[in-house]
JSON list of C-alpha atoms in Angstrom, two decimals:
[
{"chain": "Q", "resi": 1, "resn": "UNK", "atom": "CA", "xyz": [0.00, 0.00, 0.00]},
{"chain": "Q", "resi": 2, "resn": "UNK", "atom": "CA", "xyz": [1.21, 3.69, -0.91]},
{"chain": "Q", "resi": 3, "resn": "UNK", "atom": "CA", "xyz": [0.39, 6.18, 1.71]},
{"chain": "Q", "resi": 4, "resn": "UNK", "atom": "CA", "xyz": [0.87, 9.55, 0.43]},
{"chain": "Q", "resi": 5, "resn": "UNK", "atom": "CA", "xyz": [-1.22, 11.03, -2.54]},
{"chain": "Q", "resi": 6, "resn": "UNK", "atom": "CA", "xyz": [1.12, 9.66, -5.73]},
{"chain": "Q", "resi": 7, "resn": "UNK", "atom": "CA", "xyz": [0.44, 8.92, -9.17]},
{"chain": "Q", "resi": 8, "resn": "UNK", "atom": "CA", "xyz": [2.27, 7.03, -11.70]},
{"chain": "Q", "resi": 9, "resn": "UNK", "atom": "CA", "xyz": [3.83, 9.15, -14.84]},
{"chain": "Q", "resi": 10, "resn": "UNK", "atom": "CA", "xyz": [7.00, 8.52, -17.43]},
{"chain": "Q", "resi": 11, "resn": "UNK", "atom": "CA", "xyz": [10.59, 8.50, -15.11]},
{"chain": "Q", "resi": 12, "resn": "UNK", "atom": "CA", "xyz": [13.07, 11.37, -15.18]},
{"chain": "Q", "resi": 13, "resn": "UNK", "atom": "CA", "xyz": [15.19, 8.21, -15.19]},
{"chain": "Q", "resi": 14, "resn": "UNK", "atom": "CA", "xyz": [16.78, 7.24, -18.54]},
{"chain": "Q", "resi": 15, "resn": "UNK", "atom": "CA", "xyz": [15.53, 3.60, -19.40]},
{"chain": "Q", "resi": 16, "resn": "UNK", "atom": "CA", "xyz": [13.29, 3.03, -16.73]},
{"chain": "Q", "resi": 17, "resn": "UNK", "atom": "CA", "xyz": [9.74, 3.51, -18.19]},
{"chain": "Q", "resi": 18, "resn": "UNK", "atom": "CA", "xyz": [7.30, 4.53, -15.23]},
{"chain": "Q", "resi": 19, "resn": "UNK", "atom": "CA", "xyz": [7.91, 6.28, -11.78]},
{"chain": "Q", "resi": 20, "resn": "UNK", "atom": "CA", "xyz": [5.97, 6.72, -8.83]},
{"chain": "Q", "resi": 21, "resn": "UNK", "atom": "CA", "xyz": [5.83, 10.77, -7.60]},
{"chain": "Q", "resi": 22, "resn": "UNK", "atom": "CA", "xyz": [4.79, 11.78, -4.99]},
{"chain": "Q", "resi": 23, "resn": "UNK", "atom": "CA", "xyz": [1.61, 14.31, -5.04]},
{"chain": "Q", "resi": 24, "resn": "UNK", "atom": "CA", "xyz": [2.26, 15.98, -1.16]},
{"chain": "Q", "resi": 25, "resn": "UNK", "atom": "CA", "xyz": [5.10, 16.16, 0.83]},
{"chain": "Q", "resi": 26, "resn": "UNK", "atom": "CA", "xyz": [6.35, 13.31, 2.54]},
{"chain": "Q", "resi": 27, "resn": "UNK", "atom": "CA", "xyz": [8.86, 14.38, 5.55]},
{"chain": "Q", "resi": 28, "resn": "UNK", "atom": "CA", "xyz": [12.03, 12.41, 6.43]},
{"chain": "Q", "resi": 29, "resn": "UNK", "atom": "CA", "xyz": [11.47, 9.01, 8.05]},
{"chain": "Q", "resi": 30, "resn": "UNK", "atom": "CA", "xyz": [7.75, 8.77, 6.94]},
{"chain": "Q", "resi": 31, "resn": "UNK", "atom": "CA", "xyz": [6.75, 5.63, 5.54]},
{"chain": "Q", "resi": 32, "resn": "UNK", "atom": "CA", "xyz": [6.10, 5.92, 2.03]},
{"chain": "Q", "resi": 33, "resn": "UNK", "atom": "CA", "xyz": [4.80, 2.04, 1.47]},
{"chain": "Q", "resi": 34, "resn": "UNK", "atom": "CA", "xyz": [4.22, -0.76, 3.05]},
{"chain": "Q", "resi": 35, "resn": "UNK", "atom": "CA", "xyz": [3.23, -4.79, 2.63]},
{"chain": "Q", "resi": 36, "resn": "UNK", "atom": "CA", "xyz": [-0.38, -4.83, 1.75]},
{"chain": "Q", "resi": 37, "resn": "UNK", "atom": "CA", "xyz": [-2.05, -8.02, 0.10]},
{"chain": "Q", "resi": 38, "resn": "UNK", "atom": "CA", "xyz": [0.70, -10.33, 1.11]},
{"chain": "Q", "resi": 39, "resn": "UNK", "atom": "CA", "xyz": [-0.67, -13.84, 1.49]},
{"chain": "Q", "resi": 40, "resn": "UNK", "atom": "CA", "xyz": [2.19, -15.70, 0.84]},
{"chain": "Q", "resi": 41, "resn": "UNK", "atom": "CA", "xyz": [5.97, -15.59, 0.50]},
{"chain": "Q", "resi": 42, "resn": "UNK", "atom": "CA", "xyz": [8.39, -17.95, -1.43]},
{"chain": "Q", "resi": 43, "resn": "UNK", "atom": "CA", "xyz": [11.58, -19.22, -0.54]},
{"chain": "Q", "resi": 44, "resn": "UNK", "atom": "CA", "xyz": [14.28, -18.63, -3.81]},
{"chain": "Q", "resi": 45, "resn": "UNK", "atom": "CA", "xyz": [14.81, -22.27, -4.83]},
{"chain": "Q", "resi": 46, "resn": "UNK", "atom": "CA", "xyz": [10.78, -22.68, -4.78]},
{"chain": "Q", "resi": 47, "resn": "UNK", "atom": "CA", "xyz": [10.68, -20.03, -7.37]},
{"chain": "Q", "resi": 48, "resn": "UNK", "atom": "CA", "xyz": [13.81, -21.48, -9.26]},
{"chain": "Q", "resi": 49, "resn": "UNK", "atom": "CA", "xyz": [12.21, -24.38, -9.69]},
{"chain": "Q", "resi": 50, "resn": "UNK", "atom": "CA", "xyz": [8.73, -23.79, -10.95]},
{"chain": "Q", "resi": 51, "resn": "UNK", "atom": "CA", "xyz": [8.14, -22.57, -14.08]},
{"chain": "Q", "resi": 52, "resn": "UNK", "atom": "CA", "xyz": [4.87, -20.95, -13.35]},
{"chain": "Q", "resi": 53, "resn": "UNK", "atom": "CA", "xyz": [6.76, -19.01, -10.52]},
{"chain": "Q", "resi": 54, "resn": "UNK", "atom": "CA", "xyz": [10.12, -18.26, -12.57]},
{"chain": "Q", "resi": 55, "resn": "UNK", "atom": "CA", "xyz": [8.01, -16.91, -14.87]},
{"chain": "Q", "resi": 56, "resn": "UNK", "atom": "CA", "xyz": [6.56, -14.08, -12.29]},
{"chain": "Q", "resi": 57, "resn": "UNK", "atom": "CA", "xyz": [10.06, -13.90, -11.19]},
{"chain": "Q", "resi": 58, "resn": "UNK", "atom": "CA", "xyz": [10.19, -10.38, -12.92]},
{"chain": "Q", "resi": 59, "resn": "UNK", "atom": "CA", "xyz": [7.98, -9.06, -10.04]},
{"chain": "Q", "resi": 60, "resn": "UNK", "atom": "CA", "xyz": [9.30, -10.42, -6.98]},
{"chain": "Q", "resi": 61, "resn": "UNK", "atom": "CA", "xyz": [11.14, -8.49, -4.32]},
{"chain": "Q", "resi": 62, "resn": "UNK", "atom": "CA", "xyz": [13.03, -9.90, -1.18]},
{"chain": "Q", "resi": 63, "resn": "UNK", "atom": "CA", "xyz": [10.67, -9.34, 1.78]},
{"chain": "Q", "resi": 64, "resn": "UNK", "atom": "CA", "xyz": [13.32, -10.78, 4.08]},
{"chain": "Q", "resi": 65, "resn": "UNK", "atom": "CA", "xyz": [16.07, -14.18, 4.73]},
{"chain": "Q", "resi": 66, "resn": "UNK", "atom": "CA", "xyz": [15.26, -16.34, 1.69]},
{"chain": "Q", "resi": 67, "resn": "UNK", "atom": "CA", "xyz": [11.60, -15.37, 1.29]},
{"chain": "Q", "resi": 68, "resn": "UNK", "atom": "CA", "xyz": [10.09, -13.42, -1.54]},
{"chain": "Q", "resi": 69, "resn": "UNK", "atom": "CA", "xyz": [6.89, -11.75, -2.76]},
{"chain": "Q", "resi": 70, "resn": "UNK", "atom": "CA", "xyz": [5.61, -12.16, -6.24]},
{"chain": "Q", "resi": 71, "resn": "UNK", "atom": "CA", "xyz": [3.41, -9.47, -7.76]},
{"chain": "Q", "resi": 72, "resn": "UNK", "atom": "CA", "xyz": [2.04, -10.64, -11.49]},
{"chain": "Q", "resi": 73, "resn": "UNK", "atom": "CA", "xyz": [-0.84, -7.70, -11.40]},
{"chain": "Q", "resi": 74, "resn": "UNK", "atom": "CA", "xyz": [2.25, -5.28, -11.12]},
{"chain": "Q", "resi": 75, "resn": "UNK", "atom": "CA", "xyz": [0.58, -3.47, -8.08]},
{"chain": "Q", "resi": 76, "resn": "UNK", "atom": "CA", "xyz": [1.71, 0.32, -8.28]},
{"chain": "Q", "resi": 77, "resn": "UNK", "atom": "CA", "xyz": [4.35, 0.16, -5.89]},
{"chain": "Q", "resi": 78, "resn": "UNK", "atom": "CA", "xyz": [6.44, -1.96, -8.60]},
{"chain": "Q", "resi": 79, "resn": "UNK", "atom": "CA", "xyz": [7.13, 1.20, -10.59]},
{"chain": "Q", "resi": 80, "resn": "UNK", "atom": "CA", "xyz": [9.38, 2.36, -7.54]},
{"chain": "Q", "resi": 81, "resn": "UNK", "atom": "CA", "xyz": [12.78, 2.67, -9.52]},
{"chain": "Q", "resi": 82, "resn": "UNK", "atom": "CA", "xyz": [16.64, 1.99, -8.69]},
{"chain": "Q", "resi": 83, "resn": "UNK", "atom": "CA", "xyz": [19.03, 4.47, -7.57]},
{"chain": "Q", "resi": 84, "resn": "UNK", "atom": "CA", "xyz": [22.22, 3.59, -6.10]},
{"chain": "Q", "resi": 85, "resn": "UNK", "atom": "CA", "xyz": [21.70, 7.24, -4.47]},
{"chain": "Q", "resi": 86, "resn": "UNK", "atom": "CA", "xyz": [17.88, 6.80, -3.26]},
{"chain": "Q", "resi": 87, "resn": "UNK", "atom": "CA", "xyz": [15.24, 9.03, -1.94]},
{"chain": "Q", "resi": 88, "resn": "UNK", "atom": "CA", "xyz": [13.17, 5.79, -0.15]},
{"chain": "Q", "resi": 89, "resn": "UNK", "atom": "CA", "xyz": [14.99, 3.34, 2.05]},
{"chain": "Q", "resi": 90, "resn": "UNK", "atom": "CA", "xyz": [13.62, -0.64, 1.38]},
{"chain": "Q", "resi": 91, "resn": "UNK", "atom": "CA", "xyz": [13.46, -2.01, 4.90]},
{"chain": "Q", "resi": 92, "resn": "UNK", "atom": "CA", "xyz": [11.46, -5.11, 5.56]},
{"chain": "Q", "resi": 93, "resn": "UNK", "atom": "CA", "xyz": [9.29, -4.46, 2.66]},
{"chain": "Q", "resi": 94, "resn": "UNK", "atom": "CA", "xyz": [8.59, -0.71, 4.28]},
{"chain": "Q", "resi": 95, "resn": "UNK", "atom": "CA", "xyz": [9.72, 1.91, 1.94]},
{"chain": "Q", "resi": 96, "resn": "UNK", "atom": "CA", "xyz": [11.06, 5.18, 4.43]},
{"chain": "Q", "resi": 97, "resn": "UNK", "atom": "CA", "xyz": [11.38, 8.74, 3.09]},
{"chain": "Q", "resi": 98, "resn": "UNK", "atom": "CA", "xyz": [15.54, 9.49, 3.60]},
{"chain": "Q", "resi": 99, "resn": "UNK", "atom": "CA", "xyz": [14.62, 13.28, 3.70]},
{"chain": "Q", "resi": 100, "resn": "UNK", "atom": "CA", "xyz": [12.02, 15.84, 3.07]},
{"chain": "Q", "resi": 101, "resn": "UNK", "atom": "CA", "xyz": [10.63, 15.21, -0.60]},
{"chain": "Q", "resi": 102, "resn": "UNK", "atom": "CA", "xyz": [8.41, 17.53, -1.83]},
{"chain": "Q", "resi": 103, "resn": "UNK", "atom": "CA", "xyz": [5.59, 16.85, -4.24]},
{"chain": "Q", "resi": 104, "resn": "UNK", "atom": "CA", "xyz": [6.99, 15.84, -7.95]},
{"chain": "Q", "resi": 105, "resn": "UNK", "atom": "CA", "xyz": [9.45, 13.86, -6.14]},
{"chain": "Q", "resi": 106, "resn": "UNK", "atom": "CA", "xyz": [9.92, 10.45, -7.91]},
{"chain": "Q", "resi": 107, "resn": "UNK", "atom": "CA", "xyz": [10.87, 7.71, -5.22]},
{"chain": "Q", "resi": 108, "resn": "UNK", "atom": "CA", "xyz": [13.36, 5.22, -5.66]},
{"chain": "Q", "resi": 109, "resn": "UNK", "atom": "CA", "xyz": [15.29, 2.21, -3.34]},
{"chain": "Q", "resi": 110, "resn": "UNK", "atom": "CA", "xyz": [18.37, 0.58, -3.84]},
{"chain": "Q", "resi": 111, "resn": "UNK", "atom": "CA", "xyz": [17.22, -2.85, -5.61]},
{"chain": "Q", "resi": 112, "resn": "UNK", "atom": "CA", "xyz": [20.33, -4.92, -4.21]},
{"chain": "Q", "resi": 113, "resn": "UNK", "atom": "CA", "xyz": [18.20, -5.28, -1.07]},
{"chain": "Q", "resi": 114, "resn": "UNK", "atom": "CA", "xyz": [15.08, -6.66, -2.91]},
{"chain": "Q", "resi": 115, "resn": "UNK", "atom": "CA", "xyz": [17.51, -9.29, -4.87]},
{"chain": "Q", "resi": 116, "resn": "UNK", "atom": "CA", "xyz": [18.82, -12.15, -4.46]},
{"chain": "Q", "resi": 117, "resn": "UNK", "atom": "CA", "xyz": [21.88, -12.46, -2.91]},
{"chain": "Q", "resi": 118, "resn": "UNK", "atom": "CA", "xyz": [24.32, -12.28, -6.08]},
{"chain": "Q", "resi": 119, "resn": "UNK", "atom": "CA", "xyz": [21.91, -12.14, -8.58]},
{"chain": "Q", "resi": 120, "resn": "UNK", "atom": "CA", "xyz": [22.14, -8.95, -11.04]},
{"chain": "Q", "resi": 121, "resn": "UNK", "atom": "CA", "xyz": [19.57, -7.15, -12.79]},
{"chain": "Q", "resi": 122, "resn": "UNK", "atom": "CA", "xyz": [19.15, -7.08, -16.46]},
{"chain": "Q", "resi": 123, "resn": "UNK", "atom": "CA", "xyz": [20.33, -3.54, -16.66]},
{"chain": "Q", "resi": 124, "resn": "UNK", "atom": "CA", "xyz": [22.75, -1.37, -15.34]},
{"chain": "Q", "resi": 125, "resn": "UNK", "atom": "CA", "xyz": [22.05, 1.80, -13.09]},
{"chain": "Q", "resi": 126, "resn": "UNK", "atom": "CA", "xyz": [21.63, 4.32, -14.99]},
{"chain": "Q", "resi": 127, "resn": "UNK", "atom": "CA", "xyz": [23.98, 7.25, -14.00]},
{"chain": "Q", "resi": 128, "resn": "UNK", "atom": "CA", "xyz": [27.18, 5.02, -12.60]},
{"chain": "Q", "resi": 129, "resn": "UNK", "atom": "CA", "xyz": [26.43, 2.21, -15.19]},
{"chain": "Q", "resi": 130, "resn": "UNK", "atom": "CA", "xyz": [27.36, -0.31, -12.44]},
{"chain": "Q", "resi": 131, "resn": "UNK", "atom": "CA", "xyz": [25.76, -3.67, -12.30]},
{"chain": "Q", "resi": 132, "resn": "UNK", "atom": "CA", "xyz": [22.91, -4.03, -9.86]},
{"chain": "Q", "resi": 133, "resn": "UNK", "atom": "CA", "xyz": [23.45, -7.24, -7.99]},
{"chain": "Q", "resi": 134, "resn": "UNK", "atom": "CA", "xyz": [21.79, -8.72, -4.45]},
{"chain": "Q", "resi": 135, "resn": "UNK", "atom": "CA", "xyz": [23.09, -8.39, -0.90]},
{"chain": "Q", "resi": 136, "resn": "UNK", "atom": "CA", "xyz": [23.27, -10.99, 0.98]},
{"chain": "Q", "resi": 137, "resn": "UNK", "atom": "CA", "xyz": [20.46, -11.07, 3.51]},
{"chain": "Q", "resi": 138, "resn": "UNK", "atom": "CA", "xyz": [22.64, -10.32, 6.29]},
{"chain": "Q", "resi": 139, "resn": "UNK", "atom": "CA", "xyz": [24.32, -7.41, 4.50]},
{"chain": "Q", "resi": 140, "resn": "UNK", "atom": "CA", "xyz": [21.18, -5.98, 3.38]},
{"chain": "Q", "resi": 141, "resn": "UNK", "atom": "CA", "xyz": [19.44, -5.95, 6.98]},
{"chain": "Q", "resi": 142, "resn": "UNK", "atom": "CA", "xyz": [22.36, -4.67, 8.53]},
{"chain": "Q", "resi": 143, "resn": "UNK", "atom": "CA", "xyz": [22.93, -1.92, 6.23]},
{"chain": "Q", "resi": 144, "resn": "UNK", "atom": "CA", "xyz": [19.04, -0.93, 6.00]},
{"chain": "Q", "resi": 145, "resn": "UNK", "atom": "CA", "xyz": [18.62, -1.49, 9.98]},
{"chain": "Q", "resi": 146, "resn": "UNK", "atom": "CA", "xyz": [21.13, 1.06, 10.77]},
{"chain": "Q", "resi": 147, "resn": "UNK", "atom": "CA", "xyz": [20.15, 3.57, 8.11]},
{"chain": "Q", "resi": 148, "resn": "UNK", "atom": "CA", "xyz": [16.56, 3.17, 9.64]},
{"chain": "Q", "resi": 149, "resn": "UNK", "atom": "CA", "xyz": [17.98, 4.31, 12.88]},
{"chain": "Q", "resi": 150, "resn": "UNK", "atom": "CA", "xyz": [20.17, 6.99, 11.50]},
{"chain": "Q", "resi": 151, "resn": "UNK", "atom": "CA", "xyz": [17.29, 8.19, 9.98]},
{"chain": "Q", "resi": 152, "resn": "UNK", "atom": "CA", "xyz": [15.12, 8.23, 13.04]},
{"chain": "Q", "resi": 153, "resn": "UNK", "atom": "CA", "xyz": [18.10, 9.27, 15.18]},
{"chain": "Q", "resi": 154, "resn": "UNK", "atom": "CA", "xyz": [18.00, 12.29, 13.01]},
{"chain": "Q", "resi": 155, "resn": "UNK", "atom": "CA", "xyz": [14.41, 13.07, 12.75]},
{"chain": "Q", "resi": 156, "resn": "UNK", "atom": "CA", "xyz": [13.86, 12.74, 16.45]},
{"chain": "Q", "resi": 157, "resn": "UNK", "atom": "CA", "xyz": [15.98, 14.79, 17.20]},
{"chain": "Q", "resi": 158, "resn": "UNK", "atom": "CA", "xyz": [14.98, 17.23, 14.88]},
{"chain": "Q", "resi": 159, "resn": "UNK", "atom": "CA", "xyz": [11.42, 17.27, 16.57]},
{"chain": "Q", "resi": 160, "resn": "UNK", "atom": "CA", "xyz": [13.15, 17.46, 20.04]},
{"chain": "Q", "resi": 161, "resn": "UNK", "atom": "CA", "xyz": [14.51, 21.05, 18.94]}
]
């Protein structure tokens, strides 16, 4: 589920077809999405080895360990795009403002967190033109658990003031 006011419209990023943008501001550490409709998860080699389910493979995402969502009816939160340099932190399948992003803002998460562990993407991000490949699952919580508390570290404190 998306919980600001967004709508879906062509990407400022070269190559990637569709964006989300945001239609209101949406202040630092916010929660932009989060899992909605989720009635089952499936682990990697499930997926690997079903043909009907490698062939949704295109619209999974890591949810977390070895577990992953699959999304054929391309809900809207799938046109979230990569940025090695991104506006929404993935965490847990929650999506987290970094900062203050105004309306017209376009969000996008790193996708090595919503990978599998070193698997690459089919393309290349777009402004370093380095090859998008998976975290391992311990890498990627790590690294998103203590951005998460950066980020709330900083806009706690900000409210304190």
């Amino acid at each position: 589920m998306i919980l600001p006011r967004y709508h879906i419209a062509d990407s400022a990023i070269k190559g990637a077809g569709k964006g989300l943008f945001l239609d209101e501001t949406v202040a630092a550490g916010r929660i932009i999405t989060a899992p909605d409709g989720i009635d089952r998860t499936f682990r990697h080699a499930e997926i690997s080895t079903s043909p009907e389910l490698k062939a949704q493979f295109h619209a999974s995402a890591r949810w977390f360990e070895d577990r992953y969502t699959l999304s054929p009816d391309w809900p809207d939160e799938c046109y979230i795009n990569h940025s090695f340099a991104p506006n929404g932190l993935w965490h847990l399948g929650f999506v987290f403002a970094l900062a203050d992003l105004p309306p017209g803002t376009e969000i996008t998460v790193d996708y090595r967190h919503l990978l599998p562990p070193g698997e690459s993407e089919d393309f290349a991000d777009s402004l370093t033109g380095e090859i998008i490949t998976g975290l391992s699952w311990s890498d990627s919580l790590a690294s998103s658990t203590r951005a998460l508390a950066e980020l709330l570290d900083t806009t706690n404190a900000d409210r304190d003031v």
